[in-house]
mmCIF file of C-alpha atoms in Angstrom:
data_model
loop_
_atom_site.group_PDB
_atom_site.id
_atom_site.type_symbol
_atom_site.label_atom_id
_atom_site.label_comp_id
_atom_site.label_asym_id
_atom_site.label_seq_id
_atom_site.Cartn_x
_atom_site.Cartn_y
_atom_site.Cartn_z
ATOM 1 C CA UNK T 1 -7.668 -11.863 3.697
ATOM 2 C CA UNK T 2 -10.583 -13.849 3.342
ATOM 3 C CA UNK T 3 -12.700 -10.967 3.146
ATOM 4 C CA UNK T 4 -11.298 -7.671 3.464
ATOM 5 C CA UNK T 5 -13.661 -6.304 4.932
ATOM 6 C CA UNK T 6 -11.485 -3.663 7.509
ATOM 7 C CA UNK T 7 -9.198 -0.969 6.727
ATOM 8 C CA UNK T 8 -6.349 -3.239 8.231
ATOM 9 C CA UNK T 9 -6.340 -6.028 6.304
ATOM 10 C CA UNK T 10 -7.569 -3.684 2.739
ATOM 11 C CA UNK T 11 -3.880 -1.863 4.000
ATOM 12 C CA UNK T 12 -1.865 -5.200 4.416
ATOM 13 C CA UNK T 13 -2.845 -5.957 0.826
ATOM 14 C CA UNK T 14 -2.216 -2.595 -0.724
ATOM 15 C CA UNK T 15 1.473 -2.657 0.968
ATOM 16 C CA UNK T 16 1.816 -6.693 -0.306
ATOM 17 C CA UNK T 17 0.731 -4.752 -3.666
ATOM 18 C CA UNK T 18 4.039 -2.469 -3.244
ATOM 19 C CA UNK T 19 6.166 -4.516 -1.425
ATOM 20 C CA UNK T 20 5.250 -8.106 -1.677
ATOM 21 C CA UNK T 21 6.165 -11.249 -3.561
ATOM 22 C CA UNK T 22 4.312 -14.198 -4.451
ATOM 23 C CA UNK T 23 6.338 -17.229 -5.228
ATOM 24 C CA UNK T 24 4.448 -20.137 -7.155
ATOM 25 C CA UNK T 25 6.361 -23.624 -7.233
ATOM 26 C CA UNK T 26 6.401 -26.410 -9.437
ATOM 27 C CA UNK T 27 4.976 -28.624 -6.034
ATOM 28 C CA UNK T 28 4.159 -27.185 -3.056
ATOM 29 C CA UNK T 29 1.917 -24.400 -2.091
ATOM 30 C CA UNK T 30 2.848 -20.928 -2.855
ATOM 31 C CA UNK T 31 4.810 -18.602 -0.762
ATOM 32 C CA UNK T 32 4.440 -14.921 0.569
ATOM 33 C CA UNK T 33 6.960 -12.843 1.512
ATOM 34 C CA UNK T 34 7.368 -9.430 2.250
ATOM 35 C CA UNK T 35 11.140 -7.544 2.621
ATOM 36 C CA UNK T 36 11.866 -4.597 3.497
ATOM 37 C CA UNK T 37 14.968 -2.225 4.704
ATOM 38 C CA UNK T 38 16.316 -2.943 7.895
ATOM 39 C CA UNK T 39 15.002 0.779 9.724
ATOM 40 C CA UNK T 40 11.555 -0.808 8.641
ATOM 41 C CA UNK T 41 11.700 -3.560 10.997
ATOM 42 C CA UNK T 42 9.188 -2.995 13.436
ATOM 43 C CA UNK T 43 7.058 -2.411 10.384
ATOM 44 C CA UNK T 44 7.642 -6.077 9.417
ATOM 45 C CA UNK T 45 6.601 -7.005 12.850
ATOM 46 C CA UNK T 46 3.393 -5.051 12.587
ATOM 47 C CA UNK T 47 2.774 -6.858 9.170
ATOM 48 C CA UNK T 48 3.537 -10.089 11.096
ATOM 49 C CA UNK T 49 1.256 -9.613 14.145
ATOM 50 C CA UNK T 50 -1.454 -8.677 12.054
ATOM 51 C CA UNK T 51 -2.029 -11.520 10.427
ATOM 52 C CA UNK T 52 -0.966 -13.742 13.883
ATOM 53 C CA UNK T 53 2.003 -15.528 11.895
ATOM 54 C CA UNK T 54 4.484 -17.525 13.944
ATOM 55 C CA UNK T 55 6.837 -17.676 11.288
ATOM 56 C CA UNK T 56 10.437 -16.368 11.873
ATOM 57 C CA UNK T 57 11.452 -12.753 10.803
ATOM 58 C CA UNK T 58 14.814 -13.575 8.412
ATOM 59 C CA UNK T 59 17.571 -10.547 8.204
ATOM 60 C CA UNK T 60 19.996 -10.288 5.167
ATOM 61 C CA UNK T 61 22.494 -7.896 4.620
ATOM 62 C CA UNK T 62 20.477 -5.406 2.946
ATOM 63 C CA UNK T 63 16.465 -6.621 4.214
ATOM 64 C CA UNK T 64 14.115 -7.715 6.282
ATOM 65 C CA UNK T 65 11.008 -9.743 6.025
ATOM 66 C CA UNK T 66 8.918 -12.769 6.188
ATOM 67 C CA UNK T 67 8.344 -15.728 4.191
ATOM 68 C CA UNK T 68 4.704 -17.631 4.661
ATOM 69 C CA UNK T 69 4.130 -20.702 3.007
ATOM 70 C CA UNK T 70 0.869 -21.790 3.630
ATOM 71 C CA UNK T 71 -1.647 -22.638 1.172
ATOM 72 C CA UNK T 72 -5.021 -21.208 2.086
ATOM 73 C CA UNK T 73 -3.026 -18.060 3.459
ATOM 74 C CA UNK T 74 -1.706 -17.590 0.206
ATOM 75 C CA UNK T 75 -4.798 -18.605 -1.854
ATOM 76 C CA UNK T 76 -6.744 -15.671 -0.045
ATOM 77 C CA UNK T 77 -3.658 -13.279 -1.123
ATOM 78 C CA UNK T 78 -3.835 -14.162 -4.312
ATOM 79 C CA UNK T 79 -7.608 -13.825 -4.814
ATOM 80 C CA UNK T 80 -7.192 -9.967 -4.186
ATOM 81 C CA UNK T 81 -5.540 -10.301 -7.627
ATOM 82 C CA UNK T 82 -1.392 -10.740 -5.505
ATOM 83 C CA UNK T 83 -0.450 -13.180 -8.064
ATOM 84 C CA UNK T 84 3.097 -13.251 -9.775
ATOM 85 C CA UNK T 85 2.248 -11.057 -12.149
ATOM 86 C CA UNK T 86 0.647 -8.404 -10.234
ATOM 87 C CA UNK T 87 3.176 -5.711 -10.619
ATOM 88 C CA UNK T 88 2.411 -5.502 -14.138
ATOM 89 C CA UNK T 89 -1.526 -6.518 -14.600
ATOM 90 C CA UNK T 90 -3.794 -4.598 -14.148
ATOM 91 C CA UNK T 91 -5.177 -6.013 -10.854
ATOM 92 C CA UNK T 92 -7.343 -4.286 -7.716
ATOM 93 C CA UNK T 93 -9.017 -6.303 -5.124
ATOM 94 C CA UNK T 94 -13.013 -5.265 -4.960
ATOM 95 C CA UNK T 95 -13.255 -2.963 -2.636
ATOM 96 C CA UNK T 96 -16.932 -0.871 -2.341
ATOM 97 C CA UNK T 97 -16.569 1.307 0.803
ATOM 98 C CA UNK T 98 -14.383 4.106 0.687
ATOM 99 C CA UNK T 99 -12.424 3.542 4.316
ATOM 100 C CA UNK T 100 -11.185 0.644 2.872
ATOM 101 C CA UNK T 101 -10.254 2.026 -0.397
ATOM 102 C CA UNK T 102 -7.930 4.810 1.303
ATOM 103 C CA UNK T 103 -6.446 1.911 3.883
ATOM 104 C CA UNK T 104 -5.402 0.250 0.561
ATOM 105 C CA UNK T 105 -4.564 3.032 -1.265
ATOM 106 C CA UNK T 106 -2.201 4.071 2.154
ATOM 107 C CA UNK T 107 -0.756 0.572 2.473
ATOM 108 C CA UNK T 108 0.524 1.382 -1.683
ATOM 109 C CA UNK T 109 1.823 4.760 -0.433
ATOM 110 C CA UNK T 110 3.840 3.338 1.722
ATOM 111 C CA UNK T 111 4.945 0.604 0.101
ATOM 112 C CA UNK T 112 5.600 1.955 -3.312
ATOM 113 C CA UNK T 113 5.097 6.346 -3.029
ATOM 114 C CA UNK T 114 6.856 9.222 -1.631
ATOM 115 C CA UNK T 115 6.055 12.863 -0.644
ATOM 116 C CA UNK T 116 8.041 14.582 -3.092
ATOM 117 C CA UNK T 117 8.258 18.881 -3.864
ATOM 118 C CA UNK T 118 6.174 20.887 -1.495
ATOM 119 C CA UNK T 119 4.664 17.659 -0.102
ATOM 120 C CA UNK T 120 3.373 15.660 -3.858
ATOM 121 C CA UNK T 121 2.017 12.906 -3.821
ATOM 122 C CA UNK T 122 3.632 10.147 -5.737
ATOM 123 C CA UNK T 123 3.290 6.629 -6.267
ATOM 124 C CA UNK T 124 5.153 4.667 -9.047
ATOM 125 C CA UNK T 125 4.013 1.085 -10.983
ATOM 126 C CA UNK T 126 3.806 -0.386 -14.294
ATOM 127 C CA UNK T 127 0.827 -0.496 -15.246
ATOM 128 C CA UNK T 128 -1.644 2.030 -16.366
ATOM 129 C CA UNK T 129 -4.936 0.710 -16.137
ATOM 130 C CA UNK T 130 -4.676 -0.207 -12.856
ATOM 131 C CA UNK T 131 -3.380 4.173 -12.037
ATOM 132 C CA UNK T 132 -6.703 5.160 -13.946
ATOM 133 C CA UNK T 133 -8.403 2.974 -11.606
ATOM 134 C CA UNK T 134 -6.846 3.885 -8.503
ATOM 135 C CA UNK T 135 -7.556 8.374 -9.643
ATOM 136 C CA UNK T 136 -10.682 6.682 -9.138
ATOM 137 C CA UNK T 137 -10.979 5.960 -6.204
ATOM 138 C CA UNK T 138 -9.413 9.007 -4.797
ATOM 139 C CA UNK T 139 -11.276 11.830 -3.654
ATOM 140 C CA UNK T 140 -9.363 14.276 -5.554
ATOM 141 C CA UNK T 141 -8.180 14.146 -9.167
ATOM 142 C CA UNK T 142 -4.493 12.977 -9.945
ATOM 143 C CA UNK T 143 -2.099 12.346 -13.088
ATOM 144 C CA UNK T 144 0.116 9.544 -14.995
ATOM 145 C CA UNK T 145 3.548 10.678 -15.809
ATOM 146 C CA UNK T 146 5.222 8.183 -17.747
ATOM 147 C CA UNK T 147 9.237 8.396 -17.132
ATOM 148 C CA UNK T 148 9.856 6.521 -20.563
ATOM 149 C CA UNK T 149 11.526 3.959 -18.860
ATOM 150 C CA UNK T 150 8.395 1.308 -18.171
ATOM 151 C CA UNK T 151 7.956 3.121 -15.226
ATOM 152 C CA UNK T 152 5.055 5.183 -14.659
ATOM 153 C CA UNK T 153 3.562 7.984 -11.314
ATOM 154 C CA UNK T 154 0.977 8.554 -9.865
ATOM 155 C CA UNK T 155 0.876 12.315 -8.846
ATOM 156 C CA UNK T 156 -1.748 14.450 -7.438
ATOM 157 C CA UNK T 157 -0.070 18.357 -6.560
ATOM 158 C CA UNK T 158 -1.425 21.614 -5.325
ATOM 159 C CA UNK T 159 -1.789 22.103 -2.001
ATOM 160 C CA UNK T 160 -5.820 22.435 -1.866
ATOM 161 C CA UNK T 161 -5.761 18.385 -3.271
ATOM 162 C CA UNK T 162 -2.876 17.053 -0.767
ATOM 163 C CA UNK T 163 -4.748 18.701 2.139
ATOM 164 C CA UNK T 164 -7.679 16.723 0.973
ATOM 165 C CA UNK T 165 -5.831 13.475 -0.076
ATOM 166 C CA UNK T 166 -3.952 13.531 3.073
ATOM 167 C CA UNK T 167 -6.418 13.729 5.297
ATOM 168 C CA UNK T 168 -9.025 11.112 3.584
ATOM 169 C CA UNK T 169 -5.608 8.401 3.690
ATOM 170 C CA UNK T 170 -5.034 9.407 7.622
ATOM 171 C CA UNK T 171 -8.682 9.818 8.911
ATOM 172 C CA UNK T 172 -7.691 9.846 12.261
ATOM 173 C CA UNK T 173 -4.787 12.093 11.764
ATOM 174 C CA UNK T 174 -1.108 11.176 13.330
ATOM 175 C CA UNK T 175 -3.044 8.230 15.090
ATOM 176 C CA UNK T 176 -4.301 6.557 12.078
ATOM 177 C CA UNK T 177 -3.116 2.494 11.622
ATOM 178 C CA UNK T 178 -1.184 0.705 10.096
ATOM 179 C CA UNK T 179 0.663 3.418 8.784
ATOM 180 C CA UNK T 180 4.739 3.469 7.843
ATOM 181 C CA UNK T 181 5.787 5.922 10.571
ATOM 182 C CA UNK T 182 8.391 7.097 8.552
ATOM 183 C CA UNK T 183 6.783 9.017 5.854
ATOM 184 C CA UNK T 184 3.479 9.857 7.932
ATOM 185 C CA UNK T 185 5.838 12.107 9.426
ATOM 186 C CA UNK T 186 6.907 13.104 6.520
ATOM 187 C CA UNK T 187 3.334 14.847 5.632
ATOM 188 C CA UNK T 188 2.274 18.158 7.954
ATOM 189 C CA UNK T 189 0.593 17.729 10.859
ATOM 190 C CA UNK T 190 -2.075 20.061 9.866
ATOM 191 C CA UNK T 191 -2.578 18.280 6.073
ATOM 192 C CA UNK T 192 -3.943 15.065 8.302
ATOM 193 C CA UNK T 193 -5.769 16.409 11.451
ATOM 194 C CA UNK T 194 -9.323 15.637 10.441
ATOM 195 C CA UNK T 195 -11.760 14.930 6.757
ATOM 196 C CA UNK T 196 -12.305 17.617 5.491
ATOM 197 C CA UNK T 197 -15.279 17.741 2.458
ATOM 198 C CA UNK T 198 -14.505 17.003 -1.032
ATOM 199 C CA UNK T 199 -13.085 19.857 -3.583
#
């Protein structure tokens, strides 16, 4: 993660923005942790393989995860805005290329998003400025809705926009990797078969 120069790296940084945690102790190096529901254990293993980690995968009653205490790794991750304040900050990594931005958003969607009624695209978060910047990356218009309890939702609706958005997020259709299988399966296959022109 010293450089986010591949879609795979951008995806996992996006995923960590959603479901990752960064702990900085008073003494010792920082620790980067990822914890998911047991149904997503396969995805934790994909992450472990992607970073070529020898760290053990841990399990509790509710979560399966991996925790990495490694100074160089933690420093590289933090450089992209993944700090202990990442939940409420407006930080985003510097991604100049569209394919990297799409991969990052796909990772964030897999961690903190869901496809709602009529496959509407939603990502939840806590910083309006971050969402405003993310919308600028998207190939379609989006909105930010405030639930009134400190939780915001970045939302994209309408079939035309969703087809364009999902084709952007999954440029090689169902073969796009990395991707969280259970979320990919909820999106109509015809919407992610190929990229289409911007609307």
